[in-house]
Coordinates of C-alpha atoms in Angstrom, one line a residue:
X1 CA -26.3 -66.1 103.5
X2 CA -29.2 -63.3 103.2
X3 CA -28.1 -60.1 102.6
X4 CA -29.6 -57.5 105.6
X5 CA -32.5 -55.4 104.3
X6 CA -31.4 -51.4 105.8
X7 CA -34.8 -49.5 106.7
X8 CA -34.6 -45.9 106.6
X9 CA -36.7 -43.0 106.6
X10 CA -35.5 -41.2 103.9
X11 CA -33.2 -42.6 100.8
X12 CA -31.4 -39.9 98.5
X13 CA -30.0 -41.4 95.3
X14 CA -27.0 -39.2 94.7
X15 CA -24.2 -37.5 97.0
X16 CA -23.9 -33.6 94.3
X17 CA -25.6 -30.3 95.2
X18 CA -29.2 -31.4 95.6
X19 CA -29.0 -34.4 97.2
X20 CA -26.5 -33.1 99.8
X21 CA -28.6 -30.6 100.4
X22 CA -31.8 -33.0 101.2
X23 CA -29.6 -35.0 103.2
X24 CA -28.6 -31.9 105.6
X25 CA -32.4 -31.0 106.2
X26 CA -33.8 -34.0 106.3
X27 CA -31.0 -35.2 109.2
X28 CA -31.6 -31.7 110.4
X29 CA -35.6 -32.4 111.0
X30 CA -34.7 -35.9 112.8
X31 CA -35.2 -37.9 109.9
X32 CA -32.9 -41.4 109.3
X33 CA -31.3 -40.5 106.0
X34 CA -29.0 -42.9 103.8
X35 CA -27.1 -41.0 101.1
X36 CA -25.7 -43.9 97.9
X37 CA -23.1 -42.3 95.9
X38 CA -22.4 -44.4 92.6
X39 CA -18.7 -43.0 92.9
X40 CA -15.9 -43.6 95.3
X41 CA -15.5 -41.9 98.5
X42 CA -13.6 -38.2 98.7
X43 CA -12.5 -36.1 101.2
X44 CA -11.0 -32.1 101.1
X45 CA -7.7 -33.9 101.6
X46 CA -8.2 -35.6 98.8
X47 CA -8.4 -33.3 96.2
X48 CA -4.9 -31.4 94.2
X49 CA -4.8 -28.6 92.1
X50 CA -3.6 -30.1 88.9
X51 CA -5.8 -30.6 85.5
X52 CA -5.1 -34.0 85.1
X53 CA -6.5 -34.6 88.7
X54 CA -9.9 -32.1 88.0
X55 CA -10.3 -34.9 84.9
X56 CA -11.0 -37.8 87.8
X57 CA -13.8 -35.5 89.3
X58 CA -15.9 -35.7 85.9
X59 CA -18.4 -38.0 84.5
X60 CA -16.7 -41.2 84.7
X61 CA -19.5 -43.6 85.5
X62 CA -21.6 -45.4 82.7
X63 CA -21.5 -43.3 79.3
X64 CA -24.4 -42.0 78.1
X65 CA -24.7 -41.9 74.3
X66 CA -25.4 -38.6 73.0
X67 CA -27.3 -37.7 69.8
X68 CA -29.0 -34.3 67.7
X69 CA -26.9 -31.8 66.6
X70 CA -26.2 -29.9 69.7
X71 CA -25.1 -32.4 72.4
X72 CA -25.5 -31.7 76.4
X73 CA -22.0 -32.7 76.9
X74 CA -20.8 -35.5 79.3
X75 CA -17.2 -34.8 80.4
X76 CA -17.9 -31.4 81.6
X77 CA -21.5 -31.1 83.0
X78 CA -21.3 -34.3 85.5
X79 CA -19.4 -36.1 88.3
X80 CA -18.5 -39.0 89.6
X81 CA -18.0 -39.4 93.2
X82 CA -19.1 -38.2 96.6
X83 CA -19.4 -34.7 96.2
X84 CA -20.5 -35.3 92.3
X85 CA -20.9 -32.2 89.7
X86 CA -21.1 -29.8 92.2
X87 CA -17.3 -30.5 93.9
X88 CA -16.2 -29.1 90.9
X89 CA -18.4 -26.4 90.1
X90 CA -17.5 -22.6 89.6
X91 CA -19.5 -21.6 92.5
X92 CA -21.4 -18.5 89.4
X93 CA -24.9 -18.7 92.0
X94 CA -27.3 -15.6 90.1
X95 CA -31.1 -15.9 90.5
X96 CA -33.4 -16.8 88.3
X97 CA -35.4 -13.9 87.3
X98 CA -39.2 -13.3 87.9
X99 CA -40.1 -13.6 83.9
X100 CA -38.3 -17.1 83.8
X101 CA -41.0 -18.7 86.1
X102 CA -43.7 -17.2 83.2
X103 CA -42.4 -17.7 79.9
X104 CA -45.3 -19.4 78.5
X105 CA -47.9 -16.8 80.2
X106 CA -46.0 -13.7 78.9
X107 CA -44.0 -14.8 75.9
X108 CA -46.1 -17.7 74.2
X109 CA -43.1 -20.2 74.5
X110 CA -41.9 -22.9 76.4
X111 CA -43.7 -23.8 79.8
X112 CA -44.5 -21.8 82.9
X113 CA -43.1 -23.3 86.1
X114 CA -45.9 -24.4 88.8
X115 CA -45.2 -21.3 91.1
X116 CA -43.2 -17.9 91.0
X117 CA -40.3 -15.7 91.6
X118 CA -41.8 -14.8 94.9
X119 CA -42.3 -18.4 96.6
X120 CA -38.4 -19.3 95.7
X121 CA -37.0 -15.8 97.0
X122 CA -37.0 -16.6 100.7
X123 CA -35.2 -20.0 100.0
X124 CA -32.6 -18.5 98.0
X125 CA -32.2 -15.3 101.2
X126 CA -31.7 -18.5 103.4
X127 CA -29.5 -20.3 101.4
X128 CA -27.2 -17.9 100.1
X129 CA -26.7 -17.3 104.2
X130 CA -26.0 -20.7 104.8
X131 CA -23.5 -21.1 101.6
X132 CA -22.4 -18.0 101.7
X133 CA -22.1 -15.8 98.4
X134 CA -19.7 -13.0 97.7
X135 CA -21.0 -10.0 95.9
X136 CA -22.6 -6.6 95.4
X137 CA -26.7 -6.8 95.4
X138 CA -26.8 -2.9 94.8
X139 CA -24.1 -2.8 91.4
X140 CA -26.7 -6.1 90.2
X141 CA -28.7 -3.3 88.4
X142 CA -30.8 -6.6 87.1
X143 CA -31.3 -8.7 90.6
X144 CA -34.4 -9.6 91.6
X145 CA -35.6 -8.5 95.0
X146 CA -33.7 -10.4 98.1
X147 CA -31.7 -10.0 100.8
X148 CA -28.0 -8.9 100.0
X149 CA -25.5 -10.7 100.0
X150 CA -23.4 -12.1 103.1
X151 CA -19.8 -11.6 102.0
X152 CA -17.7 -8.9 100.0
X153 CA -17.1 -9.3 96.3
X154 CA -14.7 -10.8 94.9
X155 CA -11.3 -9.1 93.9
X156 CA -10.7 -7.8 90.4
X157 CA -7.7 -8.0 89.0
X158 CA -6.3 -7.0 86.0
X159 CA -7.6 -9.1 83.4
X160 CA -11.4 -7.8 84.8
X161 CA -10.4 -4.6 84.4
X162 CA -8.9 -4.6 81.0
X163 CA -12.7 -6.6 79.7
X164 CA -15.0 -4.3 81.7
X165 CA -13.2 -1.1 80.0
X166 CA -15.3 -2.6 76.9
X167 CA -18.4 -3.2 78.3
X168 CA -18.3 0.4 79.8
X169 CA -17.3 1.8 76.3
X170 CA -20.4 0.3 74.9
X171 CA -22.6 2.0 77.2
X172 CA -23.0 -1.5 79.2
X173 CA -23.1 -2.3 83.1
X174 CA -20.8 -4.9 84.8
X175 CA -21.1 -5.7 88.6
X176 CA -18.8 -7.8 90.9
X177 CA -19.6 -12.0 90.0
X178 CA -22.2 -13.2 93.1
X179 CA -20.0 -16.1 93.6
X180 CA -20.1 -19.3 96.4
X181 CA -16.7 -18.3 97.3
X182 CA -15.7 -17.1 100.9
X183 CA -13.4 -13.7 100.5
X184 CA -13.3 -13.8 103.9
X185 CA -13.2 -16.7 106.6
X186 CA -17.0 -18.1 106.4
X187 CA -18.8 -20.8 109.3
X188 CA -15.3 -22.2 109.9
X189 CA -14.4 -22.2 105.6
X190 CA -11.0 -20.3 104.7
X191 CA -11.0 -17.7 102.2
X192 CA -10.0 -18.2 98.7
X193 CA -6.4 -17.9 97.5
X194 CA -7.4 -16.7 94.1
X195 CA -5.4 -19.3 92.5
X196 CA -8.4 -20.9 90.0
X197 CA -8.6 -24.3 90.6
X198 CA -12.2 -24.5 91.3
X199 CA -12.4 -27.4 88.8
X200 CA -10.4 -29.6 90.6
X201 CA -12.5 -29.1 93.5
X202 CA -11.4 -26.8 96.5
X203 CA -8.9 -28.4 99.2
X204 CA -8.8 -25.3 101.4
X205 CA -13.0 -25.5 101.3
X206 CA -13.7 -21.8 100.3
X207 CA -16.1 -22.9 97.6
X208 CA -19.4 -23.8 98.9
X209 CA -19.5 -27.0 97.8
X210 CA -21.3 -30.3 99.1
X211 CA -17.7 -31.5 100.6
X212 CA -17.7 -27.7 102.8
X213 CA -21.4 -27.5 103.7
X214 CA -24.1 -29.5 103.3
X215 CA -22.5 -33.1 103.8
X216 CA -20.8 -31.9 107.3
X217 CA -24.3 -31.2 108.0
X218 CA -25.7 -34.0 106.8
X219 CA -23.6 -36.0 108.5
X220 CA -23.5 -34.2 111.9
X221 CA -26.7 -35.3 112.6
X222 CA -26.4 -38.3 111.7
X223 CA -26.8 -39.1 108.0
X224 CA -25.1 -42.0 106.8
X225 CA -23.4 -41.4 103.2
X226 CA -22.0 -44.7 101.2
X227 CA -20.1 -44.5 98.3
X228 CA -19.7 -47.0 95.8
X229 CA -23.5 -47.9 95.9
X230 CA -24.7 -47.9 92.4
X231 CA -28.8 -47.2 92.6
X232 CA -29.8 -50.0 89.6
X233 CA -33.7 -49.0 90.6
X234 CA -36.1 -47.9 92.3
X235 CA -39.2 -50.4 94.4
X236 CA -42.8 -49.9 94.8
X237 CA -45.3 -51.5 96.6
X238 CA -47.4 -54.4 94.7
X239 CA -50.4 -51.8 94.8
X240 CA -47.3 -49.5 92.3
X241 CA -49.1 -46.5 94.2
X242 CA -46.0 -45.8 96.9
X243 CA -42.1 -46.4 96.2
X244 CA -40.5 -48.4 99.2
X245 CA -36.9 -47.9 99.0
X246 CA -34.3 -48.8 96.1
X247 CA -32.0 -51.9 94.8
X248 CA -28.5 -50.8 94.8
X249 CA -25.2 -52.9 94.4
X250 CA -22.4 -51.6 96.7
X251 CA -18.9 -51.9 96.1
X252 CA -18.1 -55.6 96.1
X253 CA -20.4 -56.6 93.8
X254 CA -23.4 -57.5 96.1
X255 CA -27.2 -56.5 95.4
X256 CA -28.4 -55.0 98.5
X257 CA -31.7 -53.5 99.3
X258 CA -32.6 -50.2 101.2
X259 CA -36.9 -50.0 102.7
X260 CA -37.8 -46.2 102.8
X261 CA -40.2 -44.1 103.3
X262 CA -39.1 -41.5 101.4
X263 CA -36.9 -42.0 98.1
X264 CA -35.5 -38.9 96.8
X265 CA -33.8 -39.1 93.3
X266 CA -30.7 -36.1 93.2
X267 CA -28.7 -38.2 90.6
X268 CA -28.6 -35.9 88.2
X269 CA -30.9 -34.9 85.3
X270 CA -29.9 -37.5 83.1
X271 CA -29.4 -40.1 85.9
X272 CA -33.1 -39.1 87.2
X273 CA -35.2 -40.3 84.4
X274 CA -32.7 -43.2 83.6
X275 CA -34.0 -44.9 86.9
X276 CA -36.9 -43.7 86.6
X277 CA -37.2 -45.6 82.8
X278 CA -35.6 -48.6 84.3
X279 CA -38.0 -49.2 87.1
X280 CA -40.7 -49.8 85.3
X281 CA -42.9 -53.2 86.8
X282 CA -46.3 -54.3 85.6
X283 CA -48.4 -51.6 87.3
X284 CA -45.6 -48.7 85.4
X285 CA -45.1 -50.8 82.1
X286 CA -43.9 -47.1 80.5
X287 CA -41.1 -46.8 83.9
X288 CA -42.1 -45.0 87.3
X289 CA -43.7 -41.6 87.3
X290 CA -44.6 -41.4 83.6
X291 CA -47.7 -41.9 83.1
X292 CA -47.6 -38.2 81.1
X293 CA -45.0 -39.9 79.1
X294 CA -42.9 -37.0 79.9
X295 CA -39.9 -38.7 81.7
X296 CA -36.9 -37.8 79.7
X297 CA -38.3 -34.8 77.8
X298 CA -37.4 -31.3 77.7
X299 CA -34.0 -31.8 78.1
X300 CA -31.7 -28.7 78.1
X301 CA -28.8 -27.3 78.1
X302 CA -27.4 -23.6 78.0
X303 CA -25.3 -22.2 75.2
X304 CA -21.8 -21.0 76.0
X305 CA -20.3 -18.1 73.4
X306 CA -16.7 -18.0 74.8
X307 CA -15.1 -15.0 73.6
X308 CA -10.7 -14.8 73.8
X309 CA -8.4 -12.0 73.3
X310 CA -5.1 -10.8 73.2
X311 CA -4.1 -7.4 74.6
X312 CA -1.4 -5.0 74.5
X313 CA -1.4 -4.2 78.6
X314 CA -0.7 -7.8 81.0
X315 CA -4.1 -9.5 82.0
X316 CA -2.9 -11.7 84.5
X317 CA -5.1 -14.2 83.5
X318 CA -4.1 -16.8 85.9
X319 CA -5.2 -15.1 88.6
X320 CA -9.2 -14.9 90.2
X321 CA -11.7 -17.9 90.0
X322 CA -12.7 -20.5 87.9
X323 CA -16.2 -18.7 87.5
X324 CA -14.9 -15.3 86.5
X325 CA -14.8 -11.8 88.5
X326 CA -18.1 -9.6 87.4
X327 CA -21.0 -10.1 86.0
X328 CA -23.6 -8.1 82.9
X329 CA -27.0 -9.0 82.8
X330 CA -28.0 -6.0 80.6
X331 CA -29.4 -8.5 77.8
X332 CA -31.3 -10.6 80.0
X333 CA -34.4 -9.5 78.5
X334 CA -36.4 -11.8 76.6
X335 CA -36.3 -9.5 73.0
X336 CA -33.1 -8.1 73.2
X337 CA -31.9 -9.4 70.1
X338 CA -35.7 -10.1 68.8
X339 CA -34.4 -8.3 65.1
X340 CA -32.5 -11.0 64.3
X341 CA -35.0 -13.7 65.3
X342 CA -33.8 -14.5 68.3
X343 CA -35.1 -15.1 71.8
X344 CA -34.7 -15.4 74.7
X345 CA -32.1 -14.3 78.5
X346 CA -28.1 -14.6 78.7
X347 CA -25.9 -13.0 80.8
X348 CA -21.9 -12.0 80.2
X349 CA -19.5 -13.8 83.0
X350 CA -16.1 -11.9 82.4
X351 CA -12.9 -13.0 83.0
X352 CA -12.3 -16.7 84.1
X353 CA -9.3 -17.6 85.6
X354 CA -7.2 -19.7 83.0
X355 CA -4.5 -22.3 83.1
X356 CA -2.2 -23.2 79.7
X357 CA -4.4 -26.5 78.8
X358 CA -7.1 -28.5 79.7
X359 CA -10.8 -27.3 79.9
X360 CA -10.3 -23.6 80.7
X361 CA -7.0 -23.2 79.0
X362 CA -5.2 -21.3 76.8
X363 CA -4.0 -23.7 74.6
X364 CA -7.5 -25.4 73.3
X365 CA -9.0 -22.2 72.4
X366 CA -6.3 -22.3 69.4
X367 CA -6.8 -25.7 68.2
X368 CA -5.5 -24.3 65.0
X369 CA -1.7 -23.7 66.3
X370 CA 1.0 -26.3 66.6
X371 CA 4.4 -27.4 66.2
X372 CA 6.3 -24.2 66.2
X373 CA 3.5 -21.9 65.7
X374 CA 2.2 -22.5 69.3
X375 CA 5.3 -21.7 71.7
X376 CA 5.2 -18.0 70.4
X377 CA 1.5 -17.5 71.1
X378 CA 1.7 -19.4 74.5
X379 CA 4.5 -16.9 75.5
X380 CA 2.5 -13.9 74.9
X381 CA -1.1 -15.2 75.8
X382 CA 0.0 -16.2 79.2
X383 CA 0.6 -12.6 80.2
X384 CA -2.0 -10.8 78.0
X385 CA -4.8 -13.0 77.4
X386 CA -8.5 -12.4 78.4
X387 CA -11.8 -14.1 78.3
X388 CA -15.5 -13.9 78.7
X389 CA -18.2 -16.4 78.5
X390 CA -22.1 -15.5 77.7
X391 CA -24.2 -18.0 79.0
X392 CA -27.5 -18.2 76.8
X393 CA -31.2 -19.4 77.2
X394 CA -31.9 -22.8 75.8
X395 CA -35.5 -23.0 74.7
X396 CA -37.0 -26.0 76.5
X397 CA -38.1 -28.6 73.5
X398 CA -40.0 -31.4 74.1
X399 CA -37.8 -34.0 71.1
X400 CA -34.8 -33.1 73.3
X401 CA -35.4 -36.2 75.4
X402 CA -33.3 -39.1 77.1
X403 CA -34.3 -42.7 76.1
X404 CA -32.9 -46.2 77.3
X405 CA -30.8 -48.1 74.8
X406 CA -31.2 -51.7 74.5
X407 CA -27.3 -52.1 76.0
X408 CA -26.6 -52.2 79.6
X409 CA -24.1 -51.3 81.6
X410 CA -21.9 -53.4 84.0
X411 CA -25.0 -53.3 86.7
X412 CA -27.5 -54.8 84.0
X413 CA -29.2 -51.4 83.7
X414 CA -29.9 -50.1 80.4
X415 CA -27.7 -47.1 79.3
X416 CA -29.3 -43.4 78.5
X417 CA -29.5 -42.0 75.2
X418 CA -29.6 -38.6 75.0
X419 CA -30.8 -36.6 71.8
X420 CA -30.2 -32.7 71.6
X421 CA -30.8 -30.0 68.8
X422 CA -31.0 -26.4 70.2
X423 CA -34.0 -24.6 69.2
X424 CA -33.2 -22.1 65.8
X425 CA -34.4 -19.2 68.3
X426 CA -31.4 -19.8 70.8
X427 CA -29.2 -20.7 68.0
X428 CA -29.9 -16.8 67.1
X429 CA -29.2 -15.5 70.4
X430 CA -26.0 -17.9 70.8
X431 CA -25.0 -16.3 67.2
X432 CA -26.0 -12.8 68.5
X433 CA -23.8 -13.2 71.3
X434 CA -20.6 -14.1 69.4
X435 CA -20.8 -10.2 67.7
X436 CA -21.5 -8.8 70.6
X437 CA -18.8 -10.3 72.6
X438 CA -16.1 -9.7 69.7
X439 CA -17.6 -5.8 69.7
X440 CA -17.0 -5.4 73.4
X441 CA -13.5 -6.7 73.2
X442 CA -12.3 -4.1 70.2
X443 CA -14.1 -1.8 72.4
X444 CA -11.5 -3.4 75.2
X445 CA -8.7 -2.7 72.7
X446 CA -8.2 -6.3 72.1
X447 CA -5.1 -6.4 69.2
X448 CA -6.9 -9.5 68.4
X449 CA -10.3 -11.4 68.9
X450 CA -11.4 -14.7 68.2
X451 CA -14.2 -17.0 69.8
X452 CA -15.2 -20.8 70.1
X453 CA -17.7 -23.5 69.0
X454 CA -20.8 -23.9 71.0
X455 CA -20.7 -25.0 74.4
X456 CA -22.7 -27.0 76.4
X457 CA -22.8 -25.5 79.9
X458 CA -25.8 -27.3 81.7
X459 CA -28.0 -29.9 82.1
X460 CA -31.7 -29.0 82.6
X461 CA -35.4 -30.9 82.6
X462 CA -36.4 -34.5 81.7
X463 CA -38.4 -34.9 84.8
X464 CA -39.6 -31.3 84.5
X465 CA -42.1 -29.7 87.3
X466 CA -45.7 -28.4 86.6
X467 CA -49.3 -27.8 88.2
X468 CA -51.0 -30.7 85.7
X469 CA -50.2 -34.4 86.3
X470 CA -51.3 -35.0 82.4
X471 CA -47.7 -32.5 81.2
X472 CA -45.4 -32.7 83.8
X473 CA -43.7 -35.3 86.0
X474 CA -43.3 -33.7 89.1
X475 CA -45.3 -31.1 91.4
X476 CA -43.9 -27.7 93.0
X477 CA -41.6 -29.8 95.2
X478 CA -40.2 -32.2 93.4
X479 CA -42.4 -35.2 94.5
X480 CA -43.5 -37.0 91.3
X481 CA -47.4 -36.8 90.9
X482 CA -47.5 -40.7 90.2
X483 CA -46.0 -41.7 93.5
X484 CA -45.9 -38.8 95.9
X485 CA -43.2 -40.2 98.2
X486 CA -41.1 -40.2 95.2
X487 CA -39.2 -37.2 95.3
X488 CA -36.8 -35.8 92.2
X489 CA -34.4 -33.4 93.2
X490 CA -32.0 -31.2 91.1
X491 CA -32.0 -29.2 87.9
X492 CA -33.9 -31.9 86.5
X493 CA -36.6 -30.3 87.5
X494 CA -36.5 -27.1 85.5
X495 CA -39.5 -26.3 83.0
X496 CA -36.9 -23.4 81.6
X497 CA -33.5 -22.9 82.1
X498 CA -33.4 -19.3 81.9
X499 CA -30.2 -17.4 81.6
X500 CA -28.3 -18.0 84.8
X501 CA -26.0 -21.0 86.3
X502 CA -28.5 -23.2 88.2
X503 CA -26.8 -24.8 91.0
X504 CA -28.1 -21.7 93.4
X505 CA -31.4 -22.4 91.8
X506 CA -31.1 -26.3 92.6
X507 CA -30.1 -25.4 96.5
X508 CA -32.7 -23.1 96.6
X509 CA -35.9 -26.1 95.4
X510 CA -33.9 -28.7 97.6
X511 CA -34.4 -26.2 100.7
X512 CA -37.8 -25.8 99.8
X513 CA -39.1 -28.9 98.9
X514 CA -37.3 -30.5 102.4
X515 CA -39.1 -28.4 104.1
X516 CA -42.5 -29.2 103.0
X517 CA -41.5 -33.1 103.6
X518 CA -40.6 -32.1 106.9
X519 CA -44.0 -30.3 107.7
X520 CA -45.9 -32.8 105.5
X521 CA -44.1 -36.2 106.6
X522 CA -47.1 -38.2 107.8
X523 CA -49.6 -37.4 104.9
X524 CA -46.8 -38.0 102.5
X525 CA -45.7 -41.7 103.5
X526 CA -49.1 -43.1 103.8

């Protein structure tokens, strides 16, 4: 029996932020669109507030194996499912600023991306409409120019308060969070309870996530999303010059094959160059797109300094979002702490919403305490605990870079290795960040302050965008400059990561880059 070939206009590799958000324009524009999702299928109904649940939502598809001194993180940073990272994303959506599209043209470091602050704004006015975000353009003393925001901020309670008492006593500016969290009914989505469960996805849908917009979309006009379709590569013509569609094995086992027209990678940034590695043929002995030999490097990954206190007054730190409740950008200049040899943006997000254990709890930021020694503290930190988390510039490196190992996975397809060693500038500003946090919460009147290990936040690069075919892998929009109807979509495609949450940024490329399919469709797929 012969398996039925399924011919398509468009194929997205990937169900998470970006490749949701292909899927809803591209269905949008009249195009035939088939989303795979490697993971099982998920529904709002299907998701419950508990941290041993929010554990099924992470990276539980083939490992990667990680190397360097500063890993990327696995557990944390992906997902596995329809949905993927993004169902269980904070919903933190800042801009990038103007500098972060220059660094190499005004700083000497890094790479500059192939267009600027300017060309992105109007994607990121019309998607923060669409998603809706919740905040307060005018307190953003530090925003870029754009449109303001479409919701009220979010709530402050108590635990806010208490941290942004510091900041203000050290002369510093905080403004509401700009979060993807409806404070108010949105487009048919419920408001947020305030009850900080954003990692185990949302069930009520008030965080924009793919589950509450862009797959109802997607689907609405007509998208067809499969789960349980592991991608194990991508096909090209004999000529290698055009890819034409991808190999995927679906849930019982069986190789199937999908013919498109367009294939758009959004499986992540370590999944991305993984495929791309793994499809290589005669004609793309070194994998697909890579005849730079870039295709895995300038990986990235943000810095977390996570700051914890204890106070005198209750903080109420169960209560708000996952993401926090406000926002300081005052150090998001390059130089801020240039003295001590640092470089480079980062931003404070102030008081996350915390449960006892598990990631974001109270518990694991004492590691120390047990046995006897933890009850007492777990009494008196659920009602006076606080936290802040500064999210810091990673310096794009080109030896931070994804390769295949010679072992495979249960789909025959070689498994990522992913080596990681943050660059001695951000190390500085990650350092820097640790005494200024622990300063702002004395100025807070913390009773006591301590702080954590470094965190890996983000994923960024290994198929990175450029003007130049000969030092990047992909164009402006995300189509690779090897095979132009192969498209990359998602962080991935950073050249910097600057010193903001990307997933607004990652919305805001998919918007734009769908669009120029649309306009361009014919030239592209010949």
């Amino acid at each position: 029996m012969t398996t039925p070939v399924v011919q398509v206009d468009a194929v997205i590799v990937g169900s998470g932020a970006a490749g949701s958000a292909f899927a809803a324009r591209l269905a949008a524009g009249g195009k035939k669109v088939l989303i795979l999702e490697a993971g099982p299928a998920r529904g709002n109904a299907d998701l419950v507030s508990s941290a041993i649940w929010a554990r099924r939502l992470k990276g539980s598809g083939p490992p990667w194996l990680e190397g360097g001194e500063n890993p990327v993180g696995h557990v944390f940073n992906a997902g596995f499912g329809v949905g993927g990272g993004a169902l269980h994303h904070y919903g933190v959506w800042p801009r990038l600023h103007p500098e972060d599209f220059q660094l190499r043209s005004l700083h000497d470091r890094g790479l500059d991306w192939p267009f600027g602050y300017e060309e992105l704004r109007p994607w990121y006015d019309r998607v923060q409409g669409e998603a809706g975000i919740a905040g307060d353009a005018g307190q953003e003393r530090w925003r870029p120019p754009g449109e303001a925001y479409p919701l009220p901020p979010v709530p402050v309670f108590p635990q806010g308060a208490v941290i942004q008492r510091g900041f203000e006593k050290r002369g510093l500016h905080t403004a509401p969070l700009p979060l993807a969290v409806a404070t108010r009914p949105f487009n048919g989505r419920a408001p947020c309870i305030w009850d900080g469960w954003c990692d185990a996805g949302c069930p009520i849908g008030a965080l924009a996530n793919p589950l509450s917009v862009d797959l109802p979309r997607a689907t609405a006009h007509g998208a067809e999303l499969r789960a349980g379709a592991t991608v194990r590569r991508v096909l090209t013509e004999a000529s290698g010059g055009r890819a034409s569609g991808v190999e995927y094995v679906d849930g019982d086992g069986e190789a199937r094959t999908v013919l498109a027209d367009v294939v758009v990678l959004a499986a992540f940034a370590v999944q991305n160059p993984r495929l791309l590695l793994a499809s290589a043929t005669p004609k793309h002995p070194a994998g697909l797109a890579n005849s730079s030999g870039l295709v895995g490097q300038f990986l990235m990954s943000h810095p977390g300094a996570l700051i914890y206190g204890l106070f005198d007054e209750r903080t109420d730190c169960h209560l708000g979002a996952s993401g926090g409740q406000l926002l300081s950008q005052d150090g998001y200049a390059k130089d801020t702490h240039a003295r001590s040899g640092a470089f480079g943006s980062y931003q404070w997000m102030i008081a996350q919403a915390v449960k006892p254990n598990d990631l974001l709890g109270i518990a694991t930021t004492r590691p120390d305490l047990f046995g006897a020694a933890l009850d007492p503290f777990m009494q008196t930190a659920a009602r006076q605990f606080a936290t802040m988390t500064g999210l810091v510039e990673d310096l794009p490196v080109a030896d931070n870079r994804l390769r295949l190992d010679p072992r495979v996975d249960a789909f025959g397809v070689p498994l990522a290795r992913v080596t990681h060693t943050t660059h001695p500038a951000t190390k500085k500003l990650w350092t820097a960040l640790l005494e200024e946090g622990r300063a702002i919460f004395e100025a807070a009147g913390a009773r006591e302050v301590w702080t954590g290990p470094q965190a890996a936040m983000h994923i960024m690069g290994g198929t990175i965008m450029g003007r130049e075919a000969s030092s990047s892998v992909c164009n402006g929009y995300g189509q690779t400059h090897d095979i132009p109807n192969l498209v990359i979509a998602g962080p991935g495609l950073f050249p910097t990561s600057g010193g903001v949450n990307p997933t607004f940024t990652v919305h805001a490329l998919a918007a734009r880059s769908a669009g120029y399919l649309l306009e361009n469709w014919n030239s592209i797929i010949r």
